[in-house]
PDB file of C-alpha atoms in Angstrom:
ATOM      1  CA  MET A   1     122.271 -17.397-157.715  1.00  0.00           C
ATOM      2  CA  MET A   2     121.221 -16.541-154.216  1.00  0.00           C
ATOM      3  CA  GLU A   3     120.322 -18.619-151.787  1.00  0.00           C
ATOM      4  CA  ASN A   4     117.394 -17.897-149.951  1.00  0.00           C
ATOM      5  CA  ASN A   5     118.760 -17.876-146.229  1.00  0.00           C
ATOM      6  CA  PRO A   6     116.079 -19.341-144.015  1.00  0.00           C
ATOM      7  CA  THR A   7     114.504 -16.393-141.577  1.00  0.00           C
ATOM      8  CA  PRO A   8     115.320 -17.896-138.056  1.00  0.00           C
ATOM      9  CA  SER A   9     112.012 -18.444-136.280  1.00  0.00           C
ATOM     10  CA  PRO A  10     111.972 -16.139-132.870  1.00  0.00           C
ATOM     11  CA  GLU A  11     111.862 -18.286-129.892  1.00  0.00           C
ATOM     12  CA  LEU A  12     108.729 -19.049-127.874  1.00  0.00           C
ATOM     13  CA  VAL A  13     108.698 -17.141-124.566  1.00  0.00           C
ATOM     14  CA  PRO A  14     106.842 -18.978-122.082  1.00  0.00           C
ATOM     15  CA  GLU A  15     103.789 -17.306-121.040  1.00  0.00           C
ATOM     16  CA  ALA A  16     103.496 -15.911-117.748  1.00  0.00           C
ATOM     17  CA  ALA A  17     101.166 -17.770-115.510  1.00  0.00           C
ATOM     18  CA  PRO A  18      98.914 -15.770-114.066  1.00  0.00           C
ATOM     19  CA  ILE A  19      99.280 -14.586-110.705  1.00  0.00           C
ATOM     20  CA  ALA A  20      96.299 -15.337-108.239  1.00  0.00           C
ATOM     21  CA  VAL A  21      95.424 -12.532-106.415  1.00  0.00           C
ATOM     22  CA  PRO A  22      93.761 -13.406-102.707  1.00  0.00           C
ATOM     23  CA  VAL A  23      90.090 -12.504-103.009  1.00  0.00           C
ATOM     24  CA  PRO A  24      89.464 -11.673 -99.106  1.00  0.00           C
ATOM     25  CA  ALA A  25      86.434 -13.855 -97.821  1.00  0.00           C
ATOM     26  CA  GLU A  26      83.564 -11.823 -97.244  1.00  0.00           C
ATOM     27  CA  SER A  27      82.935 -10.837 -93.788  1.00  0.00           C
ATOM     28  CA  ALA A  28      79.873 -12.431 -92.333  1.00  0.00           C
ATOM     29  CA  VAL A  29      77.561  -9.789 -90.855  1.00  0.00           C
ATOM     30  CA  THR A  30      76.974 -10.849 -87.332  1.00  0.00           C
ATOM     31  CA  PRO A  31      73.991  -9.569 -86.230  1.00  0.00           C
ATOM     32  CA  PRO A  32      74.364  -7.344 -83.119  1.00  0.00           C
ATOM     33  CA  PRO A  33      73.370  -9.235 -79.563  1.00  0.00           C
ATOM     34  CA  ALA A  34      69.855  -8.638 -78.009  1.00  0.00           C
ATOM     35  CA  PRO A  35      69.558  -6.463 -75.428  1.00  0.00           C
ATOM     36  CA  PRO A  36      69.466  -8.544 -71.944  1.00  0.00           C
ATOM     37  CA  VAL A  37      66.202  -9.002 -71.235  1.00  0.00           C
ATOM     38  CA  ILE A  38      65.619  -7.585 -67.018  1.00  0.00           C
ATOM     39  CA  PRO A  39      63.548  -9.660 -65.047  1.00  0.00           C
ATOM     40  CA  LEU A  40      60.196  -8.178 -64.061  1.00  0.00           C
ATOM     41  CA  ARG A  41      61.532  -8.348 -60.540  1.00  0.00           C
ATOM     42  CA  GLU A  42      64.436  -6.529 -61.172  1.00  0.00           C
ATOM     43  CA  ARG A  43      63.306  -3.513 -63.068  1.00  0.00           C
ATOM     44  CA  PRO A  44      62.953  -0.162 -61.655  1.00  0.00           C
ATOM     45  CA  ASN A  45      59.356   0.206 -61.383  1.00  0.00           C
ATOM     46  CA  ALA A  46      59.041  -3.273 -60.317  1.00  0.00           C
ATOM     47  CA  PRO A  47      57.653  -2.273 -56.696  1.00  0.00           C
ATOM     48  CA  LEU A  48      55.361   0.346 -57.925  1.00  0.00           C
ATOM     49  CA  LEU A  49      53.736  -1.845 -60.499  1.00  0.00           C
ATOM     50  CA  HIS A  50      53.810  -4.914 -57.854  1.00  0.00           C
ATOM     51  CA  LYS A  51      51.699  -2.786 -55.350  1.00  0.00           C
ATOM     52  CA  GLY A  52      49.631  -1.286 -57.616  1.00  0.00           C
ATOM     53  CA  PHE A  53      48.235  -4.678 -59.401  1.00  0.00           C
ATOM     54  CA  GLN A  54      47.683  -6.095 -55.662  1.00  0.00           C
ATOM     55  CA  ASN A  55      45.498  -3.276 -54.749  1.00  0.00           C
ATOM     56  CA  LEU A  56      43.520  -3.327 -58.249  1.00  0.00           C
ATOM     57  CA  PHE A  57      43.324  -6.990 -57.129  1.00  0.00           C
ATOM     58  CA  ARG A  58      41.924  -6.024 -53.889  1.00  0.00           C
ATOM     59  CA  LEU A  59      39.656  -3.421 -55.061  1.00  0.00           C
ATOM     60  CA  GLY A  60      38.302  -5.586 -57.546  1.00  0.00           C
ATOM     61  CA  ILE A  61      37.313  -8.332 -55.335  1.00  0.00           C
ATOM     62  CA  ALA A  62      35.264  -5.538 -52.853  1.00  0.00           C
ATOM     63  CA  ASN A  63      33.378  -4.080 -55.850  1.00  0.00           C
ATOM     64  CA  ILE A  64      32.328  -7.789 -56.590  1.00  0.00           C
ATOM     65  CA  VAL A  65      31.326  -8.083 -53.055  1.00  0.00           C
ATOM     66  CA  ILE A  66      29.641  -4.663 -52.930  1.00  0.00           C
ATOM     67  CA  ASN A  67      27.334  -5.314 -56.251  1.00  0.00           C
ATOM     68  CA  LEU A  68      26.599  -8.525 -55.090  1.00  0.00           C
ATOM     69  CA  LEU A  69      25.234  -7.515 -51.875  1.00  0.00           C
ATOM     70  CA  ASN A  70      23.271  -4.258 -53.232  1.00  0.00           C
ATOM     71  CA  ASN A  71      22.431  -5.261 -56.433  1.00  0.00           C
ATOM     72  CA  THR A  72      22.240  -9.352 -56.605  1.00  0.00           C
ATOM     73  CA  PHE A  73      20.853  -9.454 -52.934  1.00  0.00           C
ATOM     74  CA  LYS A  74      19.200  -6.157 -53.108  1.00  0.00           C
ATOM     75  CA  LEU A  75      20.205  -5.683 -49.540  1.00  0.00           C
ATOM     76  CA  GLY A  76      20.014  -1.983 -49.966  1.00  0.00           C
ATOM     77  CA  ASP A  77      16.329  -2.154 -51.184  1.00  0.00           C
ATOM     78  CA  LYS A  78      15.277  -4.327 -47.779  1.00  0.00           C
ATOM     79  CA  ILE A  79      17.871  -1.916 -45.513  1.00  0.00           C
ATOM     80  CA  PRO A  80      17.452   1.453 -46.694  1.00  0.00           C
ATOM     81  CA  SER A  81      20.472   2.131 -44.618  1.00  0.00           C
ATOM     82  CA  LEU A  82      22.234  -0.409 -45.796  1.00  0.00           C
ATOM     83  CA  GLY A  83      21.620   0.768 -49.057  1.00  0.00           C
ATOM     84  CA  VAL A  84      23.343   4.117 -48.570  1.00  0.00           C
ATOM     85  CA  VAL A  85      26.437   2.555 -47.091  1.00  0.00           C
ATOM     86  CA  LEU A  86      26.983   0.148 -49.498  1.00  0.00           C
ATOM     87  CA  SER A  87      26.341   3.466 -52.116  1.00  0.00           C
ATOM     88  CA  ALA A  88      29.306   5.368 -50.143  1.00  0.00           C
ATOM     89  CA  MET A  89      31.553   2.354 -50.050  1.00  0.00           C
ATOM     90  CA  SER A  90      30.944   2.128 -54.121  1.00  0.00           C
ATOM     91  CA  PHE A  91      31.715   5.277 -54.854  1.00  0.00           C
ATOM     92  CA  ALA A  92      34.756   5.184 -52.207  1.00  0.00           C
ATOM     93  CA  VAL A  93      35.972   1.751 -54.163  1.00  0.00           C
ATOM     94  CA  SER A  94      36.188   3.689 -57.664  1.00  0.00           C
ATOM     95  CA  VAL A  95      37.611   6.817 -56.078  1.00  0.00           C
ATOM     96  CA  LEU A  96      40.223   4.384 -55.096  1.00  0.00           C
ATOM     97  CA  ALA A  97      41.142   2.573 -57.703  1.00  0.00           C
ATOM     98  CA  LEU A  98      41.745   6.012 -59.639  1.00  0.00           C
ATOM     99  CA  VAL A  99      43.977   6.962 -57.291  1.00  0.00           C
ATOM    100  CA  VAL A 100      45.886   3.492 -57.724  1.00  0.00           C
ATOM    101  CA  LEU A 101      45.645   4.046 -61.585  1.00  0.00           C
ATOM    102  CA  TRP A 102      47.201   7.334 -61.333  1.00  0.00           C
ATOM    103  CA  LYS A 103      50.056   6.120 -59.619  1.00  0.00           C
ATOM    104  CA  LEU A 104      50.764   3.517 -61.882  1.00  0.00           C
ATOM    105  CA  SER A 105      50.768   6.088 -64.413  1.00  0.00           C
ATOM    106  CA  ALA A 106      54.034   6.791 -63.219  1.00  0.00           C
ATOM    107  CA  ALA A 107      55.433   3.362 -64.686  1.00  0.00           C
ATOM    108  CA  VAL A 108      53.143   3.374 -67.593  1.00  0.00           C
ATOM    109  CA  PRO A 109      51.805   6.843 -68.887  1.00  0.00           C
ATOM    110  CA  ARG A 110      48.737   5.226 -70.548  1.00  0.00           C
ATOM    111  CA  PHE A 111      47.148   4.870 -67.285  1.00  0.00           C
ATOM    112  CA  ARG A 112      46.299   8.381 -66.849  1.00  0.00           C
ATOM    113  CA  LYS A 113      44.110   8.037 -69.762  1.00  0.00           C
ATOM    114  CA  ALA A 114      41.834   5.418 -68.224  1.00  0.00           C
ATOM    115  CA  VAL A 115      41.715   7.864 -64.988  1.00  0.00           C
ATOM    116  CA  TYR A 116      40.465  10.599 -67.815  1.00  0.00           C
ATOM    117  CA  PHE A 117      37.906   8.366 -69.114  1.00  0.00           C
ATOM    118  CA  ASN A 118      36.589   7.104 -65.950  1.00  0.00           C
ATOM    119  CA  LEU A 119      35.823  10.410 -64.251  1.00  0.00           C
ATOM    120  CA  LEU A 120      32.697  10.912 -66.113  1.00  0.00           C
ATOM    121  CA  PRO A 121      31.075   7.628 -65.013  1.00  0.00           C
ATOM    122  CA  LEU A 122      32.184   8.787 -61.406  1.00  0.00           C
ATOM    123  CA  ILE A 123      30.836  12.510 -61.763  1.00  0.00           C
ATOM    124  CA  VAL A 124      27.365  11.102 -63.109  1.00  0.00           C
ATOM    125  CA  LEU A 125      26.759   8.731 -60.910  1.00  0.00           C
ATOM    126  CA  PRO A 126      25.759  10.844 -57.745  1.00  0.00           C
ATOM    127  CA  PHE A 127      22.922  12.241 -60.364  1.00  0.00           C
ATOM    128  CA  VAL A 128      21.764   9.302 -61.605  1.00  0.00           C
ATOM    129  CA  ALA A 129      20.963   8.321 -57.765  1.00  0.00           C
ATOM    130  CA  LEU A 130      18.886  11.633 -57.572  1.00  0.00           C
ATOM    131  CA  LEU A 131      16.629   9.948 -59.704  1.00  0.00           C
ATOM    132  CA  ASP A 132      15.150   8.185 -56.598  1.00  0.00           C
ATOM    133  CA  ALA A 133      14.215  11.306 -55.056  1.00  0.00           C
ATOM    134  CA  PRO A 134      10.018  12.003 -54.849  1.00  0.00           C
ATOM    135  CA  SER A 135      10.562  15.444 -56.379  1.00  0.00           C
ATOM    136  CA  VAL A 136      12.387  14.021 -59.339  1.00  0.00           C
ATOM    137  CA  GLN A 137      10.116  11.293 -59.841  1.00  0.00           C
ATOM    138  CA  GLU A 138       7.199  13.882 -59.999  1.00  0.00           C
ATOM    139  CA  TRP A 139       8.930  16.047 -62.621  1.00  0.00           C
ATOM    140  CA  ILE A 140       9.678  12.921 -64.997  1.00  0.00           C
ATOM    141  CA  THR A 141       6.178  11.784 -64.482  1.00  0.00           C
ATOM    142  CA  ALA A 142       4.294  15.406 -65.172  1.00  0.00           C
ATOM    143  CA  SER A 143       7.081  16.277 -68.288  1.00  0.00           C
ATOM    144  CA  ASP A 144       7.454  15.010 -71.659  1.00  0.00           C
ATOM    145  CA  VAL A 145       8.736  11.344 -71.740  1.00  0.00           C
ATOM    146  CA  SER A 146       9.833  11.099 -75.234  1.00  0.00           C
ATOM    147  CA  ALA A 147      12.112  14.194 -74.980  1.00  0.00           C
ATOM    148  CA  ILE A 148      13.362  12.569 -71.472  1.00  0.00           C
ATOM    149  CA  LEU A 149      14.277   9.568 -73.308  1.00  0.00           C
ATOM    150  CA  VAL A 150      16.174  11.267 -75.921  1.00  0.00           C
ATOM    151  CA  VAL A 151      18.061  12.972 -73.151  1.00  0.00           C
ATOM    152  CA  LEU A 152      18.828   9.656 -71.555  1.00  0.00           C
ATOM    153  CA  ILE A 153      19.970   8.342 -74.726  1.00  0.00           C
ATOM    154  CA  ILE A 154      22.668  10.890 -75.494  1.00  0.00           C
ATOM    155  CA  LEU A 155      23.943  10.367 -71.595  1.00  0.00           C
ATOM    156  CA  LEU A 156      23.914   6.688 -71.933  1.00  0.00           C
ATOM    157  CA  GLY A 157      25.737   7.042 -75.111  1.00  0.00           C
ATOM    158  CA  LEU A 158      28.314   8.991 -73.552  1.00  0.00           C
ATOM    159  CA  ILE A 159      28.414   7.026 -70.053  1.00  0.00           C
ATOM    160  CA  PHE A 160      29.349   3.657 -72.297  1.00  0.00           C
ATOM    161  CA  LEU A 161      31.897   5.239 -74.753  1.00  0.00           C
ATOM    162  CA  PHE A 162      33.483   7.232 -71.696  1.00  0.00           C
ATOM    163  CA  ALA A 163      33.419   3.072 -70.276  1.00  0.00           C
ATOM    164  CA  THR A 164      35.097   1.345 -73.300  1.00  0.00           C
ATOM    165  CA  LEU A 165      37.873   3.903 -74.026  1.00  0.00           C
ATOM    166  CA  ALA A 166      38.676   3.708 -70.361  1.00  0.00           C
ATOM    167  CA  ALA A 167      38.290   0.163 -70.351  1.00  0.00           C
ATOM    168  CA  TYR A 168      40.792   0.009 -73.360  1.00  0.00           C
ATOM    169  CA  HIS A 169      43.271   2.310 -72.063  1.00  0.00           C
ATOM    170  CA  GLN A 170      42.899   0.848 -68.616  1.00  0.00           C
ATOM    171  CA  LEU A 171      43.986  -2.956 -69.990  1.00  0.00           C
ATOM    172  CA  THR A 172      45.880  -1.583 -72.548  1.00  0.00           C
ATOM    173  CA  ALA A 173      48.618  -0.166 -70.181  1.00  0.00           C
ATOM    174  CA  CYS A 174      48.288  -3.397 -68.290  1.00  0.00           C
ATOM    175  CA  ALA A 175      49.717  -5.015 -71.730  1.00  0.00           C
ATOM    176  CA  GLU A 176      52.526  -2.277 -72.104  1.00  0.00           C
ATOM    177  CA  ALA A 177      53.763  -3.321 -68.345  1.00  0.00           C
ATOM    178  CA  PHE A 178      54.909  -6.812 -69.609  1.00  0.00           C
ATOM    179  CA  ASP A 179      56.262  -5.614 -73.247  1.00  0.00           C
ATOM    180  CA  GLY A 180      59.348  -7.157 -74.072  1.00  0.00           C
ATOM    181  CA  ALA A 181      59.530  -8.377 -70.589  1.00  0.00           C
ATOM    182  CA  ASP A 182      56.461 -11.211 -70.328  1.00  0.00           C
ATOM    183  CA  ASP A 183      54.750 -11.184 -74.401  1.00  0.00           C
ATOM    184  CA  ALA A 184      52.584 -13.575 -73.191  1.00  0.00           C
ATOM    185  CA  MET A 185      51.145 -11.915 -70.444  1.00  0.00           C
ATOM    186  CA  ALA A 186      50.869  -8.876 -72.269  1.00  0.00           C
ATOM    187  CA  ALA A 187      49.053 -10.879 -74.986  1.00  0.00           C
ATOM    188  CA  LYS A 188      46.409 -11.855 -72.645  1.00  0.00           C
ATOM    189  CA  TRP A 189      45.685  -8.574 -71.447  1.00  0.00           C
ATOM    190  CA  ARG A 190      45.348  -7.369 -75.133  1.00  0.00           C
ATOM    191  CA  SER A 191      42.683 -10.349 -75.879  1.00  0.00           C
ATOM    192  CA  LEU A 192      40.848  -9.391 -72.490  1.00  0.00           C
ATOM    193  CA  CYS A 193      40.931  -5.531 -73.477  1.00  0.00           C
ATOM    194  CA  THR A 194      39.167  -6.861 -76.893  1.00  0.00           C
ATOM    195  CA  TRP A 195      36.415  -9.302 -75.121  1.00  0.00           C
ATOM    196  CA  GLN A 196      35.838  -6.487 -72.610  1.00  0.00           C
ATOM    197  CA  VAL A 197      35.540  -3.753 -75.156  1.00  0.00           C
ATOM    198  CA  VAL A 198      33.058  -5.787 -77.241  1.00  0.00           C
ATOM    199  CA  ILE A 199      31.115  -6.742 -74.474  1.00  0.00           C
ATOM    200  CA  ILE A 200      30.437  -3.485 -73.061  1.00  0.00           C
ATOM    201  CA  GLY A 201      29.675  -2.725 -76.709  1.00  0.00           C
ATOM    202  CA  CYS A 202      27.299  -4.721 -76.667  1.00  0.00           C
ATOM    203  CA  PHE A 203      25.531  -3.833 -73.523  1.00  0.00           C
ATOM    204  CA  GLY A 204      25.461  -0.175 -74.688  1.00  0.00           C
ATOM    205  CA  ALA A 205      23.585  -0.721 -77.955  1.00  0.00           C
ATOM    206  CA  PHE A 206      21.501  -3.555 -76.162  1.00  0.00           C
ATOM    207  CA  LEU A 207      20.481  -0.553 -73.611  1.00  0.00           C
ATOM    208  CA  THR A 208      20.174   2.083 -76.204  1.00  0.00           C
ATOM    209  CA  LEU A 209      17.529  -0.401 -77.963  1.00  0.00           C
ATOM    210  CA  LEU A 210      15.438  -0.607 -75.292  1.00  0.00           C
ATOM    211  CA  LEU A 211      15.053   3.115 -74.718  1.00  0.00           C
ATOM    212  CA  LEU A 212      14.289   3.817 -78.715  1.00  0.00           C
ATOM    213  CA  LEU A 213      11.940   1.120 -78.608  1.00  0.00           C
ATOM    214  CA  GLY A 214      10.430   3.035 -74.916  1.00  0.00           C
ATOM    215  CA  LEU A 215       9.635   5.809 -77.628  1.00  0.00           C
ATOM    216  CA  SER A 216       7.107   4.113 -79.523  1.00  0.00           C
ATOM    217  CA  SER A 217       4.752   1.877 -77.493  1.00  0.00           C
ATOM    218  CA  ALA A 218       3.918   0.317 -80.405  1.00  0.00           C
ATOM    219  CA  SER A 219       7.371  -0.782 -81.615  1.00  0.00           C
ATOM    220  CA  PHE A 220       7.909  -1.811 -78.100  1.00  0.00           C
ATOM    221  CA  PHE A 221       4.407  -3.919 -77.389  1.00  0.00           C
ATOM    222  CA  TYR A 222       5.653  -6.099 -80.578  1.00  0.00           C
ATOM    223  CA  PHE A 223       9.234  -6.390 -79.314  1.00  0.00           C
ATOM    224  CA  TYR A 224       7.619  -7.629 -76.035  1.00  0.00           C
ATOM    225  CA  ASN A 225       5.633 -10.510 -77.480  1.00  0.00           C
ATOM    226  CA  GLY A 226       7.743 -11.455 -79.960  1.00  0.00           C
ATOM    227  CA  GLY A 227      11.250 -11.440 -78.938  1.00  0.00           C
ATOM    228  CA  MET A 228      10.925 -11.758 -75.099  1.00  0.00           C
ATOM    229  CA  ILE A 229      12.718 -15.171 -75.265  1.00  0.00           C
ATOM    230  CA  VAL A 230      15.641 -13.485 -77.373  1.00  0.00           C
ATOM    231  CA  LEU A 231      15.869 -10.583 -74.929  1.00  0.00           C
ATOM    232  CA  LEU A 232      15.970 -12.926 -71.764  1.00  0.00           C
ATOM    233  CA  LEU A 233      18.548 -14.797 -73.487  1.00  0.00           C
ATOM    234  CA  PHE A 234      20.427 -11.781 -74.644  1.00  0.00           C
ATOM    235  CA  ILE A 235      20.660 -10.347 -70.907  1.00  0.00           C
ATOM    236  CA  LEU A 236      21.673 -13.968 -69.741  1.00  0.00           C
ATOM    237  CA  ALA A 237      24.566 -13.720 -72.024  1.00  0.00           C
ATOM    238  CA  ILE A 238      25.782 -10.493 -71.264  1.00  0.00           C
ATOM    239  CA  ALA A 239      25.562 -10.964 -67.707  1.00  0.00           C
ATOM    240  CA  ILE A 240      27.509 -13.969 -67.857  1.00  0.00           C
ATOM    241  CA  ALA A 241      29.792 -12.487 -70.195  1.00  0.00           C
ATOM    242  CA  LEU A 242      30.430  -9.750 -67.994  1.00  0.00           C
ATOM    243  CA  GLY A 243      30.931 -12.090 -64.650  1.00  0.00           C
ATOM    244  CA  VAL A 244      33.756 -14.219 -66.669  1.00  0.00           C
ATOM    245  CA  VAL A 245      35.650 -10.938 -68.123  1.00  0.00           C
ATOM    246  CA  GLU A 246      35.700  -9.346 -64.535  1.00  0.00           C
ATOM    247  CA  ILE A 247      36.770 -12.580 -63.005  1.00  0.00           C
ATOM    248  CA  ILE A 248      39.548 -12.848 -65.584  1.00  0.00           C
ATOM    249  CA  GLU A 249      40.488  -9.970 -64.923  1.00  0.00           C
ATOM    250  CA  LEU A 250      41.061 -10.433 -61.255  1.00  0.00           C
ATOM    251  CA  VAL A 251      42.894 -13.464 -61.659  1.00  0.00           C
ATOM    252  CA  TYR A 252      45.403 -11.369 -64.318  1.00  0.00           C
ATOM    253  CA  LEU A 253      45.499  -8.601 -61.887  1.00  0.00           C
ATOM    254  CA  ASN A 254      46.651 -10.898 -59.252  1.00  0.00           C
ATOM    255  CA  ARG A 255      49.092 -12.916 -61.596  1.00  0.00           C
ATOM    256  CA  SER A 256      50.891  -9.623 -62.522  1.00  0.00           C
ATOM    257  CA  ALA A 257      51.557  -8.307 -59.051  1.00  0.00           C
ATOM    258  CA  LYS A 258      52.659 -12.185 -58.307  1.00  0.00           C
ATOM    259  CA  LEU A 259      55.571 -11.632 -61.442  1.00  0.00           C
ATOM    260  CA  TYR A 260      56.183  -8.215 -60.124  1.00  0.00           C
ATOM    261  CA  GLU A 261      56.930  -9.540 -56.502  1.00  0.00           C
TER     262      GLU A 261
END
């Protein structure tokens, strides 16, 4: 009888421990260092911007004084010879302001656009002065008033359009002079730009409305009797707003000149 020999069980082979492969830690992405902010006084165009803002500030004061003497106190009407001098001075101040803006365009190119849009009111100004001539007054009286008003409305619209664009580009250029170096000052210039554009637009729309009402005597009579108080309040609000905007602009110009000093 054959004996069943037990089959020897295979020896248990110990399992090899898993080899821990070190996983490289994710390298933290370090943002590149921000470029150093160059102080305003150390910028290459600092002397040019300082002198330009300073000259605009001085010309702005001169323009306000001339307007007060000529328009508020009516010295030009009381003393005709003085009126001619004040008109010539106002024209000279406007030309000098354009020269300053053109020089500033070397630092901020947008100033050049402000010069272009400021040229139209400066060119039209001598022709507007001719309206006071006796021969021109006689021609206006003998001509068709409606046709003249239509021409004036178109001309007025163009003047205020160019004035609005000039103010926008000039104040925006002032803001761009501080972009990346003084964002707070740049924001102030842009806020002032918004207000000035709105005020000039409202003033132009108001004058256009008056001329349109002048085309119809009945409409003008109704407007005169029914909305005189509103009209006066509107004129007062525009005058105050324009004065406030001019003063704020002078303050910002003086502040800008000191920042670049």
